[in-house]
Amino acid sequence: MPEGPSILLLKNKLQRYKGKMVTEASGYGEMDKSAIQNVKLEEIETFGKNLIFTFKNFFVTVHLGLFGSMLVNKRKKVNASFALHFSDAEINFYVANTHFYRGRPRDFFNYKTDILKEEYDGEFVLSTLQEKFADKMIGDALMEQELFTGVGNIIRIESLYRAKIHPDSLVKDIPEKKLVYLIEAVVNYAYEFLDQLKTDSVKEQALIYGKKTCPKDKKELAIGEMGRIKRKTYVCPKCQKMYQ
Ligand SMILES: [Zn+2]
């Protein structure tokens, strides 16, 4: 599944369509597209794993699930689930979930939690984590999109390894300074991830994601579906402390 940085990169690729007229929208998705006709595309943004197309009084979010993809001025043999058409171009989304909202994105989304936004607020994330997610395992809490907006499985695993925290540790048992370190590691790694995407080297440069041994002590990693979220997890039992 694409993580926040992958979506930010897609957004950057689409910037040349900002300010252009959308002649129509199509696709088999059920969202009502009738408002998207001869309207100016005012802004293209992201919120975590969502691309946002903003028009004058409304906006549309596009979320690529596990199998979603985007093509610009190209088509697959199968039908797009959502597409934006311009007089001389088109953006096609496959297996994407879309939502239509009246208003502005900031009225609906809290940019303070988006790991790749200037508005990102680590203090806000820390206090919310401690207040509302105290009894959760940190490996699960990291996937909560309203708290760590844009984090996906690779960012989750790599930042926990960098912070030396075992994913099954409960949030309330982890010392605050370790949580602060983790929150910083998430953001720092997200920007590394973004850079590595440009050379297609995210998996190659990952420290433990997709690997068999810890790069530090060469110990075999524990690999399996962990936590309640049951996502594939990689842990070094020696480096990553289980707080309890
Ligand atoms: Zn290790």
CSV table of C-alpha atoms and ligand atoms in Angstrom, one decimal:
chain,number,residue,atom,x,y,z
A,1,MET,CA,0.0,0.0,0.0
A,2,PRO,CA,1.4,3.5,-0.8
A,3,GLU,CA,2.4,5.4,2.3
A,4,GLY,CA,2.3,9.2,2.8
A,5,PRO,CA,5.6,9.9,0.9
A,6,SER,CA,4.4,8.0,-2.2
A,7,ILE,CA,1.2,10.0,-2.3
A,8,LEU,CA,3.2,13.3,-1.9
A,9,LEU,CA,5.3,12.3,-4.8
A,10,LEU,CA,2.2,11.6,-6.9
A,11,LYS,CA,0.9,15.1,-5.9
A,12,ASN,CA,4.2,16.7,-7.0
A,13,LYS,CA,3.9,15.0,-10.4
A,14,LEU,CA,0.4,16.4,-10.9
A,15,GLN,CA,1.2,20.1,-10.1
A,16,ARG,CA,1.2,21.1,-13.8
A,17,TYR,CA,-2.6,20.5,-13.8
A,18,LYS,CA,-3.2,23.0,-11.0
A,19,GLY,CA,-5.3,25.9,-12.3
A,20,LYS,CA,-6.5,23.9,-15.4
A,21,MET,CA,-10.1,23.4,-16.3
A,22,VAL,CA,-11.5,19.9,-15.6
A,23,THR,CA,-14.0,19.3,-18.4
A,24,GLU,CA,-15.5,16.2,-16.8
A,25,ALA,CA,-15.0,13.3,-14.4
A,26,SER,CA,-15.7,9.7,-15.1
A,27,GLY,CA,-15.2,6.2,-13.7
A,28,TYR,CA,-17.3,3.4,-12.4
A,29,GLY,CA,-17.0,4.5,-8.7
A,30,GLU,CA,-20.3,5.4,-7.1
A,31,MET,CA,-19.4,8.9,-6.0
A,32,ASP,CA,-21.6,11.6,-7.5
A,33,LYS,CA,-19.4,13.3,-10.1
A,34,SER,CA,-22.0,15.7,-11.5
A,35,ALA,CA,-20.4,18.8,-9.9
A,36,ILE,CA,-17.1,18.1,-11.6
A,37,GLN,CA,-17.8,19.6,-15.0
A,38,ASN,CA,-16.1,22.6,-16.5
A,39,VAL,CA,-14.6,23.6,-13.2
A,40,LYS,CA,-11.2,24.9,-12.4
A,41,LEU,CA,-8.9,22.7,-10.4
A,42,GLU,CA,-7.7,25.1,-7.8
A,43,GLU,CA,-5.4,23.0,-5.7
A,44,ILE,CA,-3.9,19.5,-5.5
A,45,GLU,CA,-2.9,18.5,-2.0
A,46,THR,CA,-2.4,15.5,0.2
A,47,PHE,CA,-3.6,14.5,3.6
A,48,GLY,CA,-1.7,11.4,4.6
A,49,LYS,CA,-2.5,8.7,2.1
A,50,ASN,CA,-5.2,10.7,0.4
A,51,LEU,CA,-4.7,12.9,-2.7
A,52,ILE,CA,-7.0,15.9,-2.6
A,53,PHE,CA,-8.4,17.7,-5.7
A,54,THR,CA,-9.8,21.0,-4.6
A,55,PHE,CA,-12.4,23.0,-6.6
A,56,LYS,CA,-14.1,26.3,-5.6
A,57,ASN,CA,-16.8,25.0,-3.2
A,58,PHE,CA,-15.9,21.3,-2.9
A,59,PHE,CA,-13.1,18.8,-3.0
A,60,VAL,CA,-12.6,15.2,-3.8
A,61,THR,CA,-10.2,12.8,-1.9
A,62,VAL,CA,-8.7,9.8,-3.7
A,63,HIS,CA,-7.3,7.0,-1.6
A,64,LEU,CA,-5.4,4.2,-3.3
A,65,GLY,CA,-6.0,1.0,-1.4
A,66,LEU,CA,-3.8,-2.1,-1.5
A,67,PHE,CA,-4.1,-2.4,-5.3
A,68,GLY,CA,-4.7,1.2,-6.3
A,69,SER,CA,-2.7,3.0,-9.0
A,70,MET,CA,-2.6,6.2,-11.0
A,71,LEU,CA,-1.8,6.8,-14.6
A,72,VAL,CA,-1.4,10.2,-16.3
A,73,ASN,CA,-2.3,10.4,-20.0
A,74,LYS,CA,-2.3,6.6,-20.2
A,75,ARG,CA,-4.9,4.0,-19.7
A,76,LYS,CA,-5.0,0.4,-18.5
A,77,LYS,CA,-7.2,-2.2,-20.3
A,78,VAL,CA,-9.6,-2.2,-17.4
A,79,ASN,CA,-11.8,0.8,-16.6
A,80,ALA,CA,-10.7,3.5,-14.3
A,81,SER,CA,-12.6,3.8,-11.0
A,82,PHE,CA,-12.2,7.6,-11.2
A,83,ALA,CA,-10.7,9.9,-13.8
A,84,LEU,CA,-10.4,13.6,-14.3
A,85,HIS,CA,-10.4,14.9,-17.9
A,86,PHE,CA,-8.9,18.1,-19.2
A,87,SER,CA,-9.1,19.4,-22.7
A,88,ASP,CA,-5.7,17.8,-23.6
A,89,ALA,CA,-5.0,15.4,-20.7
A,90,GLU,CA,-6.4,12.9,-18.3
A,91,ILE,CA,-5.6,11.5,-14.8
A,92,ASN,CA,-6.8,7.9,-14.3
A,93,PHE,CA,-7.2,6.1,-11.0
A,94,TYR,CA,-7.6,2.4,-10.7
A,95,VAL,CA,-9.1,0.6,-7.7
A,96,ALA,CA,-9.3,3.9,-5.8
A,97,ASN,CA,-11.7,5.0,-3.2
A,98,THR,CA,-13.1,8.5,-3.7
A,99,HIS,CA,-15.1,10.9,-1.5
A,100,PHE,CA,-16.8,14.1,-2.3
A,101,TYR,CA,-16.9,16.9,0.3
A,102,ARG,CA,-18.6,20.3,0.3
A,103,GLY,CA,-16.2,22.9,1.8
A,104,ARG,CA,-12.5,23.1,2.2
A,105,PRO,CA,-10.1,20.3,3.2
A,106,ARG,CA,-9.0,22.2,6.4
A,107,ASP,CA,-12.6,22.1,7.7
A,108,PHE,CA,-12.4,18.3,7.7
A,109,PHE,CA,-8.8,17.3,8.3
A,110,ASN,CA,-6.4,18.1,11.1
A,111,TYR,CA,-3.1,18.9,9.4
A,112,LYS,CA,-1.3,18.8,12.7
A,113,THR,CA,-1.1,15.0,12.5
A,114,ASP,CA,0.1,14.8,8.9
A,115,ILE,CA,3.7,13.6,9.1
A,116,LEU,CA,4.7,15.4,5.9
A,117,LYS,CA,3.0,18.7,6.5
A,118,GLU,CA,4.6,22.0,7.7
A,119,GLU,CA,1.7,22.2,10.2
A,120,TYR,CA,2.8,18.8,11.7
A,121,ASP,CA,2.8,19.2,15.5
A,122,GLY,CA,4.8,16.6,17.4
A,123,GLU,CA,3.6,17.9,20.8
A,124,PHE,CA,0.0,17.5,19.7
A,125,VAL,CA,0.7,14.0,18.5
A,126,LEU,CA,2.5,13.1,21.8
A,127,SER,CA,-0.3,14.3,24.0
A,128,THR,CA,-3.0,12.7,21.9
A,129,LEU,CA,-1.0,9.4,21.9
A,130,GLN,CA,-0.7,9.4,25.7
A,131,GLU,CA,-4.3,10.5,26.4
A,132,LYS,CA,-6.2,8.5,23.9
A,133,PHE,CA,-4.0,5.5,23.0
A,134,ALA,CA,-2.4,4.7,26.4
A,135,ASP,CA,-3.7,1.1,26.4
A,136,LYS,CA,-2.8,0.4,22.8
A,137,MET,CA,0.3,-1.4,21.6
A,138,ILE,CA,2.6,1.2,20.0
A,139,GLY,CA,2.9,-0.9,16.8
A,140,ASP,CA,-0.9,-0.6,16.4
A,141,ALA,CA,-1.2,3.0,17.4
A,142,LEU,CA,1.3,4.0,14.7
A,143,MET,CA,-1.2,2.9,12.0
A,144,GLU,CA,-4.0,5.1,13.4
A,145,GLN,CA,-4.4,7.5,10.5
A,146,GLU,CA,-6.1,10.2,12.7
A,147,LEU,CA,-2.9,10.3,14.8
A,148,PHE,CA,-0.1,9.3,12.5
A,149,THR,CA,-1.5,10.5,9.2
A,150,GLY,CA,0.4,9.0,6.3
A,151,VAL,CA,2.3,6.3,8.2
A,152,GLY,CA,2.2,2.9,6.5
A,153,ASN,CA,3.8,-0.4,7.4
A,154,ILE,CA,7.3,0.4,6.2
A,155,ILE,CA,7.5,3.7,8.1
A,156,ARG,CA,6.0,1.9,11.2
A,157,ILE,CA,8.5,-0.8,11.2
A,158,GLU,CA,11.6,1.3,10.4
A,159,SER,CA,10.8,4.0,12.9
A,160,LEU,CA,10.2,1.5,15.8
A,161,TYR,CA,13.5,-0.1,15.0
A,162,ARG,CA,15.3,3.3,15.0
A,163,ALA,CA,13.6,4.2,18.3
A,164,LYS,CA,14.5,0.8,19.7
A,165,ILE,CA,11.0,0.1,20.8
A,166,HIS,CA,9.3,-3.3,20.5
A,167,PRO,CA,5.9,-2.8,18.7
A,168,ASP,CA,4.0,-4.8,21.3
A,169,SER,CA,4.9,-2.4,24.1
A,170,LEU,CA,1.8,-0.6,25.5
A,171,VAL,CA,1.9,3.2,25.0
A,172,LYS,CA,1.5,3.9,28.7
A,173,ASP,CA,4.5,1.8,29.6
A,174,ILE,CA,6.9,3.6,27.2
A,175,PRO,CA,8.9,6.5,28.8
A,176,GLU,CA,7.9,9.9,27.4
A,177,LYS,CA,11.4,10.7,26.1
A,178,LYS,CA,11.3,7.4,24.1
A,179,LEU,CA,7.9,8.4,22.6
A,180,VAL,CA,9.3,11.8,21.7
A,181,TYR,CA,12.3,10.1,20.0
A,182,LEU,CA,9.9,7.8,18.1
A,183,ILE,CA,7.7,10.7,16.9
A,184,GLU,CA,10.8,12.4,15.6
A,185,ALA,CA,12.0,9.2,14.0
A,186,VAL,CA,8.7,8.8,12.2
A,187,VAL,CA,9.0,12.2,10.6
A,188,ASN,CA,12.7,12.0,9.8
A,189,TYR,CA,12.3,8.6,8.2
A,190,ALA,CA,9.2,9.8,6.2
A,191,TYR,CA,11.4,12.4,4.5
A,192,GLU,CA,14.2,9.8,3.9
A,193,PHE,CA,11.5,7.6,2.4
A,194,LEU,CA,10.5,10.4,0.1
A,195,ASP,CA,14.1,10.9,-1.1
A,196,GLN,CA,14.6,7.2,-1.6
A,197,LEU,CA,11.4,6.9,-3.7
A,198,LYS,CA,13.0,9.2,-6.3
A,199,THR,CA,15.7,6.5,-6.8
A,200,ASP,CA,13.3,3.6,-6.2
A,201,SER,CA,15.5,2.4,-3.3
A,202,VAL,CA,13.1,2.4,-0.3
A,203,LYS,CA,13.2,-1.4,0.2
A,204,GLU,CA,16.9,-1.6,-0.6
A,205,GLN,CA,17.8,1.1,2.0
A,206,ALA,CA,15.4,-0.1,4.7
A,207,LEU,CA,17.2,-1.3,7.8
A,208,ILE,CA,15.0,-4.2,8.8
A,209,TYR,CA,11.8,-4.1,6.6
A,210,GLY,CA,12.0,-7.1,4.3
A,211,LYS,CA,15.3,-8.2,5.8
A,212,LYS,CA,16.2,-11.4,7.7
A,213,THR,CA,18.8,-10.1,10.2
A,214,CYS,CA,19.5,-7.0,12.2
A,215,PRO,CA,22.2,-4.8,10.5
A,216,LYS,CA,23.7,-4.0,14.0
A,217,ASP,CA,24.1,-7.3,15.7
A,218,LYS,CA,23.3,-9.8,12.9
A,219,LYS,CA,20.7,-11.4,15.1
A,220,GLU,CA,17.8,-13.1,13.3
A,221,LEU,CA,14.7,-10.8,13.2
A,222,ALA,CA,11.4,-11.9,14.5
A,223,ILE,CA,9.0,-11.7,11.6
A,224,GLY,CA,5.3,-12.2,11.7
A,225,GLU,CA,1.8,-10.7,12.0
A,226,MET,CA,1.9,-8.9,15.3
A,227,GLY,CA,-0.5,-6.7,17.2
A,228,ARG,CA,-4.2,-6.5,16.7
A,229,ILE,CA,-3.7,-5.0,13.2
A,230,LYS,CA,-2.1,-8.3,12.0
A,231,ARG,CA,0.3,-6.5,9.6
A,232,LYS,CA,3.6,-8.2,8.7
A,233,THR,CA,6.1,-7.0,11.3
A,234,TYR,CA,9.9,-7.2,11.6
A,235,VAL,CA,11.5,-6.8,15.0
A,236,CYS,CA,15.0,-7.2,16.4
A,237,PRO,CA,14.5,-8.9,19.8
A,238,LYS,CA,17.9,-7.7,21.0
A,239,CYS,CA,17.7,-4.0,19.9
A,240,GLN,CA,14.0,-3.3,20.4
A,241,LYS,CA,13.0,-3.2,24.1
A,242,MET,CA,9.6,-4.5,25.2
A,243,TYR,CA,8.4,-2.0,27.8
A,244,GLN,CA,6.1,-3.5,30.5
B,1,ZN,ZN,19.5,-5.8,16.6
